[in-house]
Amino acid sequence: MALSINFWAEANAERGSYSTAGIAELITVEKKLMAQMADYGSVLRKKISLMRRLIEQPLGTEQISKMRALMPQIPKTEYWNAMQDLIHAPLAGVQLDPLDSLELALFAVDKDRPDLAEKWLSATLSGYQQLNPIEKELYEVLNVVRESQVTKLFELCAEVKSFQSALNRSGMMLPLLLVGALWQVLFPACGAEFYSSVHEMTKVFGYEQKMLQHMQKFVADNQSKLDFLRARLGEFEQERNEALHWGTTYFESPLNQYLLSKRLTVDWRRVENLMDADTGQKPLERLLKLRRSPSMPNASELEGAIDGLLRLQFVYRLEAKHLAKGILDGVNHGTHLSPEHCLDIARLALRDQHPRLAHAWLLEAKERLPQQPELHPQILALLVQAKAELGDFLGVNGTYQELLNLQPASEEHARNYEQFMRNHAGTDGLYESKIIEEHAPIPEDPSQLDEFQAYSLTCSGHRRLTAGEERHLRCGYMTETHPFLLLAPLKAEELSHDPLLVLYHDVIYQSEIDTIRKLTTNKIRRATVLGTKQSVVSNVRTSQITFIPKTEHQVLQTIDRRVEDMTNLNMDYAEDHQFANYGIGGHYAQHMDWFTQNAFDYKLVSAPEMGNRIATVLFYLSDVAQGGGTAFPHLKQHLRPKKYAAAFWYNLHAAGGGDTRTQHGACPIIAGSKWVQNRWIREFVQSDRRSCLLWDDSVATFGQIMELAKQQKAAAKKESS
Ligand SMILES: O=C(O)CCC(=O)C(=O)O
Ligand SMILES: [Fe+2]
């Protein structure tokens, strides 16, 4: 262009006026000029077509696919390290593309650093605002950076920040949201069984919060995509309606021709690209990563949760109708169960030989049928089974009728009903109705109780000492075992004389508990019990435990000195400190702490040279909102967990044999979380502390015990005189 203007200027300057020759010359010049222009035009056309190709090209797909192919080759750790460094980098002087800043912001969100995420989101926004309109549109169409999304992310960061500070305030697990950096620490390799520990549950509860955020992001991304598509749809429809309205004259307008071709080329391509885009892929990947983490409860843990619920129901004789409304032992927890929940629980109850409980849950499921009518046949089919097991044959008959009315075409129901009628043909019971109680009646004669029943009834308070039996027990201050106790006597409450069971109050301090909580963080694992030949995970004991040697912290040695005062036993011969946490439904069924000969034979006992567990001291490191006591069925004692208290009992007879009357169990937790510490003191060498009897007092007759008491009394009298 510059060339042609100069040309004209030069021509005019030289000639000054237009002569014929001048005009002829001018025409030649004009021809040259035209040729130049044609050239220019072709250059321009080329440029335009190039630009069009550039614009119409599916944006960067080739490069993206090449990059994607390269991605797996990039060493992940280096990439993460680089990102890690970058998110902390100061912003001054850094001019990043908004896409890059957004990537860093998301990385920071992933690392639970909402503060850093906010910094990078601000950079994203300012970068975005500096884009020209075409670039902005490009970003929008590609759905990579949108102002509205960035704003939403800002809100998310603020939410995460307030959630974190709320957790800090409530003293719950602090690193709940620090998913990225603490991934390894938080996801122990053995996997966590969340129902067995509230501690674990608070952790996965935190992960669920993250999952919700990913889901929100997924919905938001797809929403933006749909919003864009819906807007285009509206525009296209409107243009088509106009065209239809005008008929063929519509295409006579070059403008309309242009609009239609533009739509069919560029606009539709954009729409296709967007429809084809993997919107929400990233949040989906993050969600999947969380869901696949070993901490996530799996089907067996779901069963464990139901198992825990059924245990609570059985042990505390709770009613399904209350449980389904969220009322646990009189306390309303504000939860409501659906027919499907009730059915799931009933199915497991039936499988685990709790037909009474199954029956009650099925009635609850039936009551709620309007919510999920499609479950009706399944409920009735299970009800038939439960009623049959409980001998309510008239009920079975009626339920079959209901089922056949509901699904008259079902050959299976007809076959089962026929079979049932054949089996019971001619029996009177078929027409007898039976009232089914949710819980079996409590036998009047305690000798009829099996061990689990006795333990359960002790937990629920149905089995306890009479006032007469309690009369002999004493409370008081203990000062004997150490001179120091004269200054700070131990508050002791006697719960049983023989075997000795004492509850000490205020024998551990909050500062010690705080240290213990720090020592046990991330160490607790699902507890096992001794099987016949090995230690096994079992529903008999659903807690999480860890052992810590006393050398690990001064506080453990201080506690042991106190235990020595409480028991007058030599703490050199004690096992490592055991800490346990029980979650909702968590329990430890009736057991004895002492080892059987079998356990010694199979070498299941650690440090067997120290002998058997002569005594136990059980510290309560927390209160428990509901349930979670320690039940001694033989002693008819139920100890409510009381923070700072500790129970002490001898496990062995004075002659060394295991005392079966020390059988005890940790009652299931209804609500709350229970922390305890076990000190298991071994038999060797305690002879100077608790003298061994030469005769076996475990098989002593009443007469022998009376004789012994008499001798001891006489000896004491002699000593004091
Ligand atoms: O947690 C309790 O109440 C009892 C625990 C217990 O008996 C044990 O760990 O051996
Ligand atoms: Fe125990």
CSV table of N, CA, C and O in Angstrom, one decimal, residues 157-227:
chain,number,residue,atom,x,y,z
A,157,CYS,N,-12.8,-21.8,48.1
A,157,CYS,CA,-11.6,-21.6,49.0
A,157,CYS,C,-12.0,-21.0,50.3
A,157,CYS,O,-11.5,-21.5,51.4
A,158,ALA,N,-12.9,-20.0,50.3
A,158,ALA,CA,-13.3,-19.4,51.5
A,158,ALA,C,-14.0,-20.5,52.4
A,158,ALA,O,-13.8,-20.5,53.6
A,159,GLU,N,-14.8,-21.4,51.7
A,159,GLU,CA,-15.5,-22.4,52.5
A,159,GLU,C,-14.5,-23.4,53.1
A,159,GLU,O,-14.6,-23.7,54.3
A,160,VAL,N,-13.6,-23.8,52.3
A,160,VAL,CA,-12.6,-24.7,52.8
A,160,VAL,C,-11.8,-24.1,54.0
A,160,VAL,O,-11.6,-24.7,55.0
A,161,LYS,N,-11.5,-22.8,53.9
A,161,LYS,CA,-10.8,-22.1,54.9
A,161,LYS,C,-11.6,-22.1,56.2
A,161,LYS,O,-11.1,-22.4,57.3
A,162,SER,N,-12.9,-21.8,56.1
A,162,SER,CA,-13.7,-21.7,57.3
A,162,SER,C,-13.9,-23.1,57.9
A,162,SER,O,-13.9,-23.3,59.1
A,163,PHE,N,-14.0,-24.1,57.0
A,163,PHE,CA,-14.1,-25.5,57.5
A,163,PHE,C,-12.9,-25.9,58.3
A,163,PHE,O,-13.0,-26.5,59.3
A,164,GLN,N,-11.7,-25.6,57.7
A,164,GLN,CA,-10.5,-25.9,58.4
A,164,GLN,C,-10.4,-25.3,59.8
A,164,GLN,O,-10.0,-25.9,60.7
A,165,SER,N,-10.8,-24.0,59.8
A,165,SER,CA,-10.6,-23.3,61.1
A,165,SER,C,-11.7,-23.8,62.1
A,165,SER,O,-11.4,-23.9,63.3
A,166,ALA,N,-12.8,-24.2,61.6
A,166,ALA,CA,-13.8,-24.8,62.5
A,166,ALA,C,-13.3,-26.1,63.1
A,166,ALA,O,-13.5,-26.4,64.2
A,167,LEU,N,-12.6,-26.9,62.2
A,167,LEU,CA,-12.0,-28.2,62.7
A,167,LEU,C,-11.0,-27.9,63.7
A,167,LEU,O,-10.9,-28.6,64.8
A,168,ASN,N,-10.2,-26.9,63.5
A,168,ASN,CA,-9.1,-26.6,64.4
A,168,ASN,C,-9.7,-26.2,65.8
A,168,ASN,O,-9.3,-26.7,66.8
A,169,ARG,N,-10.8,-25.4,65.7
A,169,ARG,CA,-11.5,-25.0,66.9
A,169,ARG,C,-12.0,-26.2,67.7
A,169,ARG,O,-11.9,-26.3,68.9
A,170,SER,N,-12.7,-27.1,66.9
A,170,SER,CA,-13.4,-28.2,67.6
A,170,SER,C,-12.4,-29.3,68.0
A,170,SER,O,-12.7,-30.3,68.6
A,171,GLY,N,-11.1,-29.1,67.6
A,171,GLY,CA,-10.1,-30.1,68.0
A,171,GLY,C,-10.2,-31.4,67.3
A,171,GLY,O,-9.6,-32.4,67.7
A,172,MET,N,-11.0,-31.4,66.2
A,172,MET,CA,-11.1,-32.7,65.4
A,172,MET,C,-9.8,-32.9,64.7
A,172,MET,O,-8.9,-32.1,64.7
A,173,MET,N,-9.7,-34.0,64.0
A,173,MET,CA,-8.5,-34.3,63.2
A,173,MET,C,-8.1,-33.1,62.4
A,173,MET,O,-8.9,-32.7,61.5
A,174,LEU,N,-7.0,-32.6,62.6
A,174,LEU,CA,-6.6,-31.4,61.9
A,174,LEU,C,-6.3,-31.6,60.4
A,174,LEU,O,-6.8,-30.8,59.6
A,175,PRO,N,-5.6,-32.7,60.1
A,175,PRO,CA,-5.2,-32.7,58.7
A,175,PRO,C,-6.3,-33.3,57.8
A,175,PRO,O,-6.0,-33.8,56.7
A,176,LEU,N,-7.5,-33.2,58.2
A,176,LEU,CA,-8.6,-33.7,57.4
A,176,LEU,C,-8.6,-33.3,55.9
A,176,LEU,O,-8.8,-34.2,55.1
A,177,LEU,N,-8.2,-32.1,55.7
A,177,LEU,CA,-8.3,-31.6,54.3
A,177,LEU,C,-7.0,-31.6,53.6
A,177,LEU,O,-6.9,-31.3,52.4
A,178,LEU,N,-5.9,-31.9,54.3
A,178,LEU,CA,-4.6,-31.8,53.7
A,178,LEU,C,-4.3,-33.1,52.9
A,178,LEU,O,-3.4,-33.8,53.1
A,179,VAL,N,-5.2,-33.3,52.0
A,179,VAL,CA,-5.2,-34.6,51.3
A,179,VAL,C,-3.9,-34.9,50.5
A,179,VAL,O,-3.3,-35.9,50.7
A,180,GLY,N,-3.5,-33.9,49.8
A,180,GLY,CA,-2.4,-34.1,48.9
A,180,GLY,C,-1.1,-34.5,49.6
A,180,GLY,O,-0.6,-35.7,49.6
A,181,ALA,N,-0.5,-33.5,50.3
A,181,ALA,CA,0.8,-33.7,51.0
A,181,ALA,C,0.8,-34.8,52.0
A,181,ALA,O,1.7,-35.6,52.1
A,182,LEU,N,-0.3,-35.0,52.7
A,182,LEU,CA,-0.4,-36.0,53.7
A,182,LEU,C,-1.0,-37.3,53.3
A,182,LEU,O,-1.4,-38.1,54.1
A,183,TRP,N,-1.1,-37.5,52.0
A,183,TRP,CA,-1.8,-38.6,51.4
A,183,TRP,C,-1.3,-39.9,52.0
A,183,TRP,O,-2.1,-40.7,52.5
A,184,GLN,N,0.0,-40.1,52.0
A,184,GLN,CA,0.6,-41.3,52.5
A,184,GLN,C,0.3,-41.5,54.0
A,184,GLN,O,0.0,-42.6,54.4
A,185,VAL,N,0.4,-40.4,54.7
A,185,VAL,CA,0.3,-40.5,56.2
A,185,VAL,C,-1.2,-40.9,56.5
A,185,VAL,O,-1.5,-41.7,57.4
A,186,LEU,N,-2.1,-40.2,55.8
A,186,LEU,CA,-3.5,-40.4,56.1
A,186,LEU,C,-4.1,-41.7,55.6
A,186,LEU,O,-5.0,-42.2,56.1
A,187,PHE,N,-3.4,-42.3,54.6
A,187,PHE,CA,-4.0,-43.5,54.1
A,187,PHE,C,-3.0,-44.7,54.4
A,187,PHE,O,-2.2,-45.0,53.7
A,188,PRO,N,-3.1,-45.2,55.7
A,188,PRO,CA,-2.2,-46.2,56.1
A,188,PRO,C,-2.4,-47.4,55.1
A,188,PRO,O,-3.5,-47.7,54.7
A,189,ALA,N,-1.3,-48.1,54.9
A,189,ALA,CA,-1.3,-49.2,53.9
A,189,ALA,C,-2.3,-50.3,54.2
A,189,ALA,O,-2.8,-50.9,53.3
A,190,CYS,N,-2.5,-50.5,55.5
A,190,CYS,CA,-3.4,-51.7,55.9
A,190,CYS,C,-4.9,-51.4,55.6
A,190,CYS,O,-5.7,-52.3,55.6
A,191,GLY,N,-5.2,-50.1,55.4
A,191,GLY,CA,-6.6,-49.8,55.2
A,191,GLY,C,-7.3,-49.6,56.5
A,191,GLY,O,-6.9,-50.2,57.5
A,192,ALA,N,-8.2,-48.7,56.5
A,192,ALA,CA,-8.9,-48.4,57.8
A,192,ALA,C,-10.3,-48.9,57.8
A,192,ALA,O,-11.0,-48.8,56.8
A,193,GLU,N,-10.7,-49.4,58.9
A,193,GLU,CA,-12.1,-49.9,59.0
A,193,GLU,C,-12.9,-48.8,59.8
A,193,GLU,O,-12.7,-48.7,61.0
A,194,PHE,N,-13.6,-48.0,59.0
A,194,PHE,CA,-14.1,-46.8,59.6
A,194,PHE,C,-15.1,-47.0,60.7
A,194,PHE,O,-15.2,-46.2,61.6
A,195,TYR,N,-15.9,-48.1,60.7
A,195,TYR,CA,-16.9,-48.3,61.7
A,195,TYR,C,-16.3,-48.6,63.0
A,195,TYR,O,-16.9,-48.4,64.0
A,196,SER,N,-15.1,-49.1,63.0
A,196,SER,CA,-14.5,-49.5,64.3
A,196,SER,C,-13.9,-48.4,65.1
A,196,SER,O,-13.5,-48.5,66.2
A,197,SER,N,-13.8,-47.2,64.5
A,197,SER,CA,-13.2,-46.1,65.2
A,197,SER,C,-13.7,-44.8,64.7
A,197,SER,O,-13.8,-44.5,63.5
A,198,VAL,N,-14.2,-44.0,65.7
A,198,VAL,CA,-14.7,-42.6,65.4
A,198,VAL,C,-13.5,-41.8,64.8
A,198,VAL,O,-13.7,-41.0,63.9
A,199,HIS,N,-12.3,-42.1,65.3
A,199,HIS,CA,-11.1,-41.4,64.9
A,199,HIS,C,-11.0,-41.5,63.3
A,199,HIS,O,-10.8,-40.6,62.6
A,200,GLU,N,-11.2,-42.8,62.8
A,200,GLU,CA,-11.1,-43.0,61.4
A,200,GLU,C,-12.2,-42.4,60.7
A,200,GLU,O,-12.1,-41.9,59.6
A,201,MET,N,-13.4,-42.4,61.3
A,201,MET,CA,-14.6,-41.9,60.7
A,201,MET,C,-14.5,-40.4,60.4
A,201,MET,O,-15.0,-39.9,59.4
A,202,THR,N,-14.0,-39.7,61.4
A,202,THR,CA,-13.9,-38.2,61.2
A,202,THR,C,-13.0,-38.0,60.0
A,202,THR,O,-13.2,-37.0,59.2
A,203,LYS,N,-12.0,-38.9,59.8
A,203,LYS,CA,-11.1,-38.7,58.6
A,203,LYS,C,-11.9,-38.9,57.3
A,203,LYS,O,-11.8,-38.0,56.5
A,204,VAL,N,-12.6,-40.0,57.2
A,204,VAL,CA,-13.3,-40.2,55.9
A,204,VAL,C,-14.4,-39.2,55.7
A,204,VAL,O,-14.7,-38.8,54.6
A,205,PHE,N,-14.9,-38.7,56.8
A,205,PHE,CA,-15.9,-37.6,56.8
A,205,PHE,C,-15.3,-36.4,56.1
A,205,PHE,O,-15.9,-35.7,55.3
A,206,GLY,N,-14.1,-36.1,56.4
A,206,GLY,CA,-13.3,-35.0,55.8
A,206,GLY,C,-13.1,-35.3,54.3
A,206,GLY,O,-13.3,-34.4,53.5
A,207,TYR,N,-12.8,-36.5,54.0
A,207,TYR,CA,-12.7,-36.8,52.5
A,207,TYR,C,-14.0,-36.6,51.8
A,207,TYR,O,-14.0,-36.2,50.6
A,208,GLU,N,-15.1,-36.9,52.4
A,208,GLU,CA,-16.3,-36.7,51.8
A,208,GLU,C,-16.6,-35.3,51.4
A,208,GLU,O,-17.1,-35.0,50.4
A,209,GLN,N,-16.1,-34.4,52.3
A,209,GLN,CA,-16.2,-33.0,52.0
A,209,GLN,C,-15.5,-32.6,50.7
A,209,GLN,O,-16.0,-31.9,49.9
A,210,LYS,N,-14.3,-33.2,50.6
A,210,LYS,CA,-13.5,-33.0,49.3
A,210,LYS,C,-14.3,-33.6,48.1
A,210,LYS,O,-14.3,-33.0,47.1
A,211,MET,N,-14.9,-34.7,48.3
A,211,MET,CA,-15.6,-35.4,47.2
A,211,MET,C,-16.8,-34.5,46.8
A,211,MET,O,-17.1,-34.4,45.6
A,212,LEU,N,-17.4,-33.9,47.8
A,212,LEU,CA,-18.5,-33.0,47.5
A,212,LEU,C,-18.0,-31.8,46.6
A,212,LEU,O,-18.7,-31.4,45.7
A,213,GLN,N,-16.8,-31.3,47.0
A,213,GLN,CA,-16.3,-30.2,46.2
A,213,GLN,C,-16.0,-30.6,44.8
A,213,GLN,O,-16.3,-29.8,43.9
A,214,HIS,N,-15.5,-31.8,44.6
A,214,HIS,CA,-15.2,-32.3,43.2
A,214,HIS,C,-16.5,-32.4,42.5
A,214,HIS,O,-16.6,-32.1,41.3
A,215,MET,N,-17.5,-32.9,43.2
A,215,MET,CA,-18.8,-33.1,42.5
A,215,MET,C,-19.4,-31.7,42.1
A,215,MET,O,-19.9,-31.6,41.0
A,216,GLN,N,-19.2,-30.7,43.0
A,216,GLN,CA,-19.7,-29.4,42.7
A,216,GLN,C,-19.0,-28.9,41.5
A,216,GLN,O,-19.7,-28.3,40.6
A,217,LYS,N,-17.7,-29.1,41.4
A,217,LYS,CA,-16.9,-28.6,40.3
A,217,LYS,C,-17.4,-29.3,39.0
A,217,LYS,O,-17.6,-28.7,38.0
A,218,PHE,N,-17.6,-30.6,39.1
A,218,PHE,CA,-18.1,-31.4,38.0
A,218,PHE,C,-19.4,-30.8,37.5
A,218,PHE,O,-19.6,-30.5,36.3
A,219,VAL,N,-20.3,-30.6,38.4
A,219,VAL,CA,-21.7,-30.0,38.0
A,219,VAL,C,-21.5,-28.7,37.4
A,219,VAL,O,-22.1,-28.3,36.4
A,220,ALA,N,-20.6,-27.8,38.1
A,220,ALA,CA,-20.5,-26.5,37.6
A,220,ALA,C,-19.9,-26.5,36.2
A,220,ALA,O,-20.4,-25.7,35.3
A,221,ASP,N,-18.9,-27.3,35.9
A,221,ASP,CA,-18.3,-27.4,34.6
A,221,ASP,C,-19.3,-27.8,33.5
A,221,ASP,O,-19.4,-27.2,32.5
A,222,ASN,N,-20.0,-28.8,33.9
A,222,ASN,CA,-21.0,-29.3,32.9
A,222,ASN,C,-22.2,-28.3,32.8
A,222,ASN,O,-22.7,-28.2,31.7
A,223,GLN,N,-22.5,-27.6,33.9
A,223,GLN,CA,-23.5,-26.6,33.8
A,223,GLN,C,-23.1,-25.5,32.8
A,223,GLN,O,-23.9,-25.1,32.0
A,224,SER,N,-21.8,-25.1,32.9
A,224,SER,CA,-21.4,-24.0,32.0
A,224,SER,C,-21.4,-24.5,30.6
A,224,SER,O,-21.8,-23.8,29.7
A,225,LYS,N,-21.0,-25.7,30.4
A,225,LYS,CA,-21.1,-26.3,29.0
A,225,LYS,C,-22.5,-26.3,28.5
A,225,LYS,O,-22.8,-25.9,27.4
A,226,LEU,N,-23.4,-26.8,29.4
A,226,LEU,CA,-24.8,-26.8,29.0
A,226,LEU,C,-25.4,-25.4,28.7
A,226,LEU,O,-26.2,-25.2,27.8
A,227,ASP,N,-25.0,-24.5,29.6
A,227,ASP,CA,-25.5,-23.1,29.5
A,227,ASP,C,-25.1,-22.6,28.1
A,227,ASP,O,-25.9,-22.0,27.4
